[in-house]
């Protein structure tokens, strides 16, 4: 897999998160370890970095990218909803930093086995974790029209969800939907556009693909469980730092931090989310929609 990943909001993270050399850091979405390296470079042999990822291939890349560090590095194939168990199994009571950079890496989009992208025609799958059983193809071929429309509306915030669901169901009468290219074409046709001549910046399939990926991986459910676990896993003055990329995720993070503040558990460090400046957006387009929120355990 492509081994580079430019970590978003790196400068703000360096400024906002000051770690002692013996700190315990949990990177709950280690990916290609871009952010992990930023944290781990301030740690010495007494420090610990635990990296979690649902994608085994990312963990292999992370291992390679972290091999020259001084601190203890533990890389675990786990969902961040399992963070409490992972810490307990590794004898770690509490962390100074729990971090997540939600979503997927660009390398995963290009990975033919993951079946996430309409940029290339690949087998429609979308499971980030091989332990999962239901694929995006299972959903589009089996769910009824209303169920599909609701899913596309709820997780994709797609206003044309009914039209798209109707096109999917119509197509299913003729053939099974097996590839990302087939699905993207069905969605384009639902909008009455030629799949080969796109005028708008956002491909018409973008929101539906987002919705399916969220559903297949239960991304919002796992995020809720993860956020609810964090307070009991942080040391006093330990920080939770979460980068989200769309409004559904950001709303969940914002509400979780607010209710923990109301309960006297957190101070919110970022009154408004930190976003990328123009230079970063030009250099790294993925940073365009990134929002970083940080809370500190009181
Ligand atoms: C945006 S990438 C992280 C990139 C990383 N910060 C870096 O700098 O290389 C998100 C990563 O989170 C992983 N991921 C997504 N959902 C997850 C979950 N629920 N639990 C653990 N890892 C998850 C993905 O497989 C992906 O590798």
Tab-separated table of C-alpha atoms and ligand atoms in Angstrom:
chain	number	residue	atom	x	y	z
A	1	UNK	CA	0.000	0.000	0.000
A	2	UNK	CA	1.144	3.577	-0.674
A	3	UNK	CA	3.264	4.340	2.389
A	4	UNK	CA	2.930	8.110	2.661
A	5	UNK	CA	0.191	10.075	4.302
A	6	UNK	CA	0.482	13.791	4.983
A	7	UNK	CA	-0.977	14.262	8.473
A	8	UNK	CA	-3.618	17.003	8.480
A	9	UNK	CA	-3.425	20.003	10.855
A	10	UNK	CA	0.060	18.883	11.887
A	11	UNK	CA	1.191	22.379	12.897
A	12	UNK	CA	-1.857	23.050	15.102
A	13	UNK	CA	-1.467	19.657	16.705
A	14	UNK	CA	2.195	20.351	17.512
A	15	UNK	CA	1.191	23.667	19.111
A	16	UNK	CA	-1.860	22.426	21.039
A	17	UNK	CA	-0.535	19.108	22.311
A	18	UNK	CA	2.552	19.292	24.465
A	19	UNK	CA	3.635	15.892	25.699
A	20	UNK	CA	6.160	14.931	28.374
A	21	UNK	CA	8.816	12.482	27.252
A	22	UNK	CA	7.288	9.671	29.344
A	23	UNK	CA	3.719	10.251	28.149
A	24	UNK	CA	1.245	7.538	27.187
A	25	UNK	CA	-0.372	8.275	23.829
A	26	UNK	CA	-3.163	6.341	22.151
A	27	UNK	CA	-3.543	7.015	18.437
A	28	UNK	CA	-6.895	5.333	17.875
A	29	UNK	CA	-6.638	5.592	14.060
A	30	UNK	CA	-2.926	5.051	13.460
A	31	UNK	CA	-3.263	4.702	9.660
A	32	UNK	CA	0.163	5.263	8.111
A	33	UNK	CA	1.388	6.767	11.420
A	34	UNK	CA	1.782	10.351	10.180
A	35	UNK	CA	0.310	11.818	13.365
A	36	UNK	CA	1.768	9.059	15.523
A	37	UNK	CA	5.254	10.088	14.445
A	38	UNK	CA	4.574	13.690	15.503
A	39	UNK	CA	3.594	12.481	18.978
A	40	UNK	CA	6.218	9.777	19.294
A	41	UNK	CA	9.118	12.029	18.338
A	42	UNK	CA	8.707	13.843	21.683
A	43	UNK	CA	8.709	10.579	23.664
A	44	UNK	CA	11.792	8.824	25.026
A	45	UNK	CA	12.254	5.210	26.077
A	46	UNK	CA	9.882	5.807	29.034
A	47	UNK	CA	7.059	6.896	26.746
A	48	UNK	CA	4.449	4.659	25.139
A	49	UNK	CA	2.572	4.916	21.876
A	50	UNK	CA	-0.374	2.593	21.260
A	51	UNK	CA	-1.734	2.623	17.729
A	52	UNK	CA	-5.058	1.056	16.824
A	53	UNK	CA	-6.440	0.427	13.365
A	54	UNK	CA	-9.177	-1.749	11.897
A	55	UNK	CA	-7.166	-2.201	8.705
A	56	UNK	CA	-4.409	-4.780	9.082
A	57	UNK	CA	-2.560	-3.417	6.021
A	58	UNK	CA	-2.358	0.062	7.595
A	59	UNK	CA	-0.835	-1.463	10.716
A	60	UNK	CA	1.889	-3.075	8.590
A	61	UNK	CA	2.690	0.306	7.004
A	62	UNK	CA	2.573	2.019	10.431
A	63	UNK	CA	5.018	-0.556	11.821
A	64	UNK	CA	7.470	0.246	9.042
A	65	UNK	CA	7.028	4.017	9.515
A	66	UNK	CA	7.558	3.842	13.307
A	67	UNK	CA	10.460	1.432	13.467
A	68	UNK	CA	13.196	3.967	14.308
A	69	UNK	CA	11.520	5.478	17.397
A	70	UNK	CA	12.835	5.343	20.959
A	71	UNK	CA	9.541	4.895	22.784
A	72	UNK	CA	7.618	1.679	23.331
A	73	UNK	CA	5.293	1.142	20.356
A	74	UNK	CA	2.299	-1.201	20.487
A	75	UNK	CA	0.243	-1.646	17.330
A	76	UNK	CA	-3.089	-3.403	17.725
A	77	UNK	CA	-5.651	-4.594	15.195
A	78	UNK	CA	-8.780	-3.274	16.886
A	79	UNK	CA	-11.725	-0.973	16.445
A	80	UNK	CA	-11.471	2.183	18.536
A	81	UNK	CA	-14.744	1.160	20.151
A	82	UNK	CA	-12.571	-1.540	21.813
A	83	UNK	CA	-10.050	0.980	23.220
A	84	UNK	CA	-10.805	0.161	26.878
A	85	UNK	CA	-10.130	-3.565	26.343
A	86	UNK	CA	-6.951	-2.841	24.351
A	87	UNK	CA	-5.547	-0.616	27.101
A	88	UNK	CA	-6.494	-3.093	29.814
A	89	UNK	CA	-4.977	-6.054	27.918
A	90	UNK	CA	-1.725	-4.112	27.591
A	91	UNK	CA	-1.654	-3.124	31.260
A	92	UNK	CA	-2.170	0.588	30.583
A	93	UNK	CA	-4.488	2.294	33.044
A	94	UNK	CA	-4.688	5.801	31.649
A	95	UNK	CA	-3.363	7.960	28.805
A	96	UNK	CA	-2.068	11.530	28.475
A	97	UNK	CA	-3.497	11.795	24.977
A	98	UNK	CA	-6.201	9.927	23.102
A	99	UNK	CA	-6.246	10.970	19.482
A	100	UNK	CA	-8.274	10.075	16.393
A	101	UNK	CA	-8.116	11.237	12.782
A	102	UNK	CA	-11.394	9.817	11.524
A	103	UNK	CA	-12.205	8.312	8.150
A	104	UNK	CA	-9.803	6.711	5.724
A	105	UNK	CA	-6.317	7.265	4.263
A	106	UNK	CA	-5.837	7.973	0.568
A	107	UNK	CA	-3.982	4.659	0.251
A	108	UNK	CA	-7.135	2.816	1.331
A	109	UNK	CA	-9.115	4.548	-1.434
A	110	UNK	CA	-6.668	3.192	-3.978
A	111	UNK	CA	-6.656	-0.298	-2.431
A	112	UNK	CA	-8.517	-2.599	-4.845
A	113	UNK	CA	-9.317	-5.050	-1.989
A	114	UNK	CA	-11.189	-2.397	0.015
A	115	UNK	CA	-13.574	-1.514	-2.855
A	116	UNK	CA	-14.143	2.044	-1.601
A	117	UNK	CA	-13.580	4.209	-4.644
A	118	UNK	CA	-15.422	5.071	-7.837
A	119	UNK	CA	-12.183	6.609	-9.155
A	120	UNK	CA	-11.299	3.124	-10.390
A	121	UNK	CA	-13.642	0.241	-11.048
A	122	UNK	CA	-13.261	-2.240	-8.179
A	123	UNK	CA	-15.277	-4.937	-6.455
A	124	UNK	CA	-17.829	-3.085	-4.309
A	125	UNK	CA	-16.948	-3.926	-0.697
A	126	UNK	CA	-16.082	-1.001	1.663
A	127	UNK	CA	-15.226	-3.102	4.735
A	128	UNK	CA	-12.218	-1.501	6.437
A	129	UNK	CA	-11.994	-4.455	8.809
A	130	UNK	CA	-11.797	-7.976	7.357
A	131	UNK	CA	-13.651	-9.275	10.431
A	132	UNK	CA	-16.858	-7.614	9.201
A	133	UNK	CA	-19.282	-9.724	7.179
A	134	UNK	CA	-21.686	-7.382	5.379
A	135	UNK	CA	-20.327	-5.554	2.322
A	136	UNK	CA	-21.662	-2.518	0.492
A	137	UNK	CA	-22.631	-4.882	-2.356
A	138	UNK	CA	-24.775	-6.882	0.106
A	139	UNK	CA	-26.561	-3.673	1.118
A	140	UNK	CA	-27.244	-2.296	-2.373
A	141	UNK	CA	-28.381	-5.696	-3.681
A	142	UNK	CA	-30.601	-6.683	-0.749
A	143	UNK	CA	-32.013	-3.694	1.118
A	144	UNK	CA	-35.508	-2.532	0.121
A	145	UNK	CA	-35.987	0.792	-1.641
A	146	UNK	CA	-37.100	2.735	1.441
A	147	UNK	CA	-34.283	1.293	3.536
A	148	UNK	CA	-31.760	2.337	0.894
A	149	UNK	CA	-33.223	5.833	0.567
A	150	UNK	CA	-33.168	6.309	4.355
A	151	UNK	CA	-29.567	5.114	4.619
A	152	UNK	CA	-28.377	7.387	1.782
A	153	UNK	CA	-30.236	10.350	3.290
A	154	UNK	CA	-29.164	9.771	6.880
A	155	UNK	CA	-25.478	8.923	6.367
A	156	UNK	CA	-24.850	10.797	3.111
A	157	UNK	CA	-27.051	13.847	3.750
A	158	UNK	CA	-28.035	13.293	0.115
A	159	UNK	CA	-31.212	15.132	-0.884
A	160	UNK	CA	-31.671	12.971	-3.986
A	161	UNK	CA	-31.689	9.792	-1.872
A	162	UNK	CA	-35.104	8.560	-3.099
A	163	UNK	CA	-34.188	9.017	-6.740
A	164	UNK	CA	-30.931	7.138	-6.226
A	165	UNK	CA	-32.606	4.313	-4.299
A	166	UNK	CA	-35.195	3.945	-7.086
A	167	UNK	CA	-32.421	3.706	-9.741
A	168	UNK	CA	-30.563	1.092	-7.706
A	169	UNK	CA	-33.691	-1.037	-7.315
A	170	UNK	CA	-34.592	-0.660	-11.039
A	171	UNK	CA	-31.103	-1.774	-12.030
A	172	UNK	CA	-31.275	-4.767	-9.687
A	173	UNK	CA	-34.157	-6.200	-11.728
A	174	UNK	CA	-31.693	-6.590	-14.604
A	175	UNK	CA	-28.389	-7.472	-12.933
A	176	UNK	CA	-26.499	-7.664	-9.661
A	177	UNK	CA	-24.437	-4.623	-8.650
A	178	UNK	CA	-20.928	-5.939	-8.216
A	179	UNK	CA	-18.513	-3.056	-8.758
A	180	UNK	CA	-17.958	0.539	-7.656
A	181	UNK	CA	-18.039	1.642	-11.315
A	182	UNK	CA	-21.449	0.054	-11.867
A	183	UNK	CA	-22.844	1.787	-8.780
A	184	UNK	CA	-21.342	5.165	-9.724
A	185	UNK	CA	-22.924	4.896	-13.207
A	186	UNK	CA	-26.330	4.022	-11.719
A	187	UNK	CA	-26.124	7.113	-9.493
A	188	UNK	CA	-25.005	9.353	-12.373
A	189	UNK	CA	-27.951	8.167	-14.430
A	190	UNK	CA	-30.324	8.863	-11.517
A	191	UNK	CA	-29.150	12.481	-11.785
A	192	UNK	CA	-29.571	12.359	-15.556
A	193	UNK	CA	-25.871	13.000	-16.115
A	194	UNK	CA	-23.400	11.255	-18.371
A	195	UNK	CA	-20.922	9.402	-16.130
A	196	UNK	CA	-18.105	10.373	-18.498
A	197	UNK	CA	-18.718	14.123	-18.572
A	198	UNK	CA	-18.813	15.652	-15.143
A	199	UNK	CA	-19.247	19.361	-14.694
A	200	UNK	CA	-19.594	19.772	-10.931
A	201	UNK	CA	-16.578	19.368	-8.613
A	202	UNK	CA	-18.380	16.861	-6.405
A	203	UNK	CA	-19.039	13.582	-8.201
A	204	UNK	CA	-22.771	12.724	-7.915
A	205	UNK	CA	-21.826	9.421	-6.243
A	206	UNK	CA	-19.733	11.006	-3.454
A	207	UNK	CA	-22.470	11.259	-0.824
A	208	UNK	CA	-23.944	7.817	-1.539
A	209	UNK	CA	-20.494	6.224	-1.294
A	210	UNK	CA	-19.934	8.043	2.026
A	211	UNK	CA	-23.286	6.752	3.295
A	212	UNK	CA	-22.519	3.156	2.372
A	213	UNK	CA	-19.053	3.287	3.953
A	214	UNK	CA	-20.522	4.677	7.186
A	215	UNK	CA	-23.178	1.957	7.239
A	216	UNK	CA	-20.858	-0.958	6.385
A	217	UNK	CA	-18.370	0.035	9.115
A	218	UNK	CA	-20.945	1.343	11.625
A	219	UNK	CA	-18.751	4.431	11.796
A	220	UNK	CA	-21.083	6.628	13.833
A	221	UNK	CA	-22.036	3.898	16.329
A	222	UNK	CA	-18.369	3.074	16.925
A	223	UNK	CA	-17.503	6.764	17.277
A	224	UNK	CA	-20.142	7.165	20.015
A	225	UNK	CA	-18.827	4.139	21.928
A	226	UNK	CA	-15.234	5.395	21.557
A	227	UNK	CA	-16.035	8.931	22.751
A	228	UNK	CA	-17.979	7.587	25.726
A	229	UNK	CA	-14.996	5.411	26.732
A	230	UNK	CA	-12.435	8.226	26.696
A	231	UNK	CA	-13.087	10.046	30.028
A	232	UNK	CA	-12.348	6.992	32.161
A	233	UNK	CA	-9.185	6.262	30.135
A	234	UNK	CA	-7.551	9.689	30.418
A	235	UNK	CA	-5.267	10.853	33.211
A	236	UNK	CA	-6.154	14.108	34.997
A	237	UNK	CA	-5.283	16.889	32.515
A	238	UNK	CA	-5.034	14.292	29.746
A	239	UNK	CA	-6.427	15.402	26.390
A	240	UNK	CA	-8.827	13.977	23.831
A	241	UNK	CA	-8.160	15.303	20.317
A	242	UNK	CA	-10.411	14.310	17.442
A	243	UNK	CA	-10.245	15.305	13.779
A	244	UNK	CA	-13.470	14.821	11.825
A	245	UNK	CA	-14.210	15.307	8.148
A	246	UNK	CA	-17.959	15.659	7.808
A	247	UNK	CA	-20.764	17.246	9.753
A	248	UNK	CA	-22.245	13.969	11.026
A	249	UNK	CA	-19.009	13.067	12.805
A	250	UNK	CA	-18.251	16.606	13.949
A	251	UNK	CA	-21.720	16.952	15.517
A	252	UNK	CA	-21.189	13.769	17.534
A	253	UNK	CA	-17.765	14.962	18.772
A	254	UNK	CA	-19.069	18.461	19.588
A	255	UNK	CA	-22.072	17.121	21.522
A	256	UNK	CA	-19.993	14.593	23.410
A	257	UNK	CA	-17.487	17.250	24.525
A	258	UNK	CA	-20.310	19.608	25.511
A	259	UNK	CA	-22.136	17.057	27.622
A	260	UNK	CA	-18.889	16.043	29.333
A	261	UNK	CA	-18.215	19.713	30.046
A	262	UNK	CA	-21.717	20.074	31.526
A	263	UNK	CA	-21.032	17.014	33.694
A	264	UNK	CA	-17.806	18.605	34.983
A	265	UNK	CA	-15.599	16.004	33.274
A	266	UNK	CA	-13.963	18.080	30.508
A	267	UNK	CA	-12.733	21.572	29.812
A	268	UNK	CA	-13.148	22.333	26.133
A	269	UNK	CA	-9.828	23.648	24.812
A	270	UNK	CA	-11.020	24.514	21.292
A	271	UNK	CA	-14.068	26.785	21.678
A	272	UNK	CA	-14.324	26.617	17.882
A	273	UNK	CA	-12.859	23.728	15.904
A	274	UNK	CA	-9.403	24.266	14.430
A	275	UNK	CA	-9.386	24.175	10.639
A	276	UNK	CA	-6.666	24.219	8.005
A	277	UNK	CA	-5.363	27.504	6.598
A	278	UNK	CA	-5.256	28.274	2.861
A	279	UNK	CA	-1.669	27.123	2.457
A	280	UNK	CA	-2.398	23.720	3.968
A	281	UNK	CA	-5.554	23.295	1.889
A	282	UNK	CA	-3.550	24.029	-1.274
A	283	UNK	CA	-0.815	21.581	-0.273
A	284	UNK	CA	-3.119	18.874	1.054
A	285	UNK	CA	-6.700	19.023	-0.313
A	286	UNK	CA	-7.841	16.415	2.221
A	287	UNK	CA	-7.386	19.051	4.955
A	288	UNK	CA	-10.153	21.203	3.397
A	289	UNK	CA	-12.926	19.699	5.529
A	290	UNK	CA	-10.871	18.726	8.604
A	291	UNK	CA	-12.040	19.970	12.011
A	292	UNK	CA	-9.968	19.409	15.128
A	293	UNK	CA	-11.615	19.545	18.552
A	294	UNK	CA	-9.698	19.130	21.798
A	295	UNK	CA	-10.978	18.570	25.335
A	296	UNK	CA	-9.048	18.188	28.594
A	297	UNK	CA	-10.044	15.992	31.502
A	298	UNK	CA	-10.462	18.076	34.631
B	1	LIG	C1	-7.447	9.243	8.140
B	1	LIG	S1	-6.697	7.753	8.430
B	1	LIG	C2	-5.534	8.109	9.685
B	1	LIG	C3	-4.262	8.654	9.161
B	1	LIG	C4	-3.213	8.860	10.226
B	1	LIG	N1	-3.588	9.876	11.171
B	1	LIG	C5	-1.873	9.220	9.610
B	1	LIG	O1	-1.393	10.347	9.826
B	1	LIG	O2	-1.299	8.378	8.888
B	1	LIG	C6	-7.909	6.918	9.375
B	1	LIG	C7	-7.513	5.523	9.785
B	1	LIG	O3	-8.457	5.085	10.754
B	1	LIG	C8	-8.767	3.747	10.537
B	1	LIG	N2	-10.103	3.569	11.128
B	1	LIG	C9	-11.294	3.959	10.664
B	1	LIG	N3	-12.270	3.645	11.528
B	1	LIG	C10	-11.660	3.047	12.588
B	1	LIG	C11	-12.141	2.518	13.816
B	1	LIG	N4	-13.449	2.524	14.127
B	1	LIG	N5	-11.248	2.000	14.685
B	1	LIG	C12	-9.913	1.993	14.391
B	1	LIG	N6	-9.410	2.457	13.222
B	1	LIG	C13	-10.273	3.002	12.342
B	1	LIG	C14	-8.716	3.589	9.037
B	1	LIG	O4	-8.498	2.244	8.688
B	1	LIG	C15	-7.542	4.501	8.669
B	1	LIG	O5	-6.341	3.792	8.646
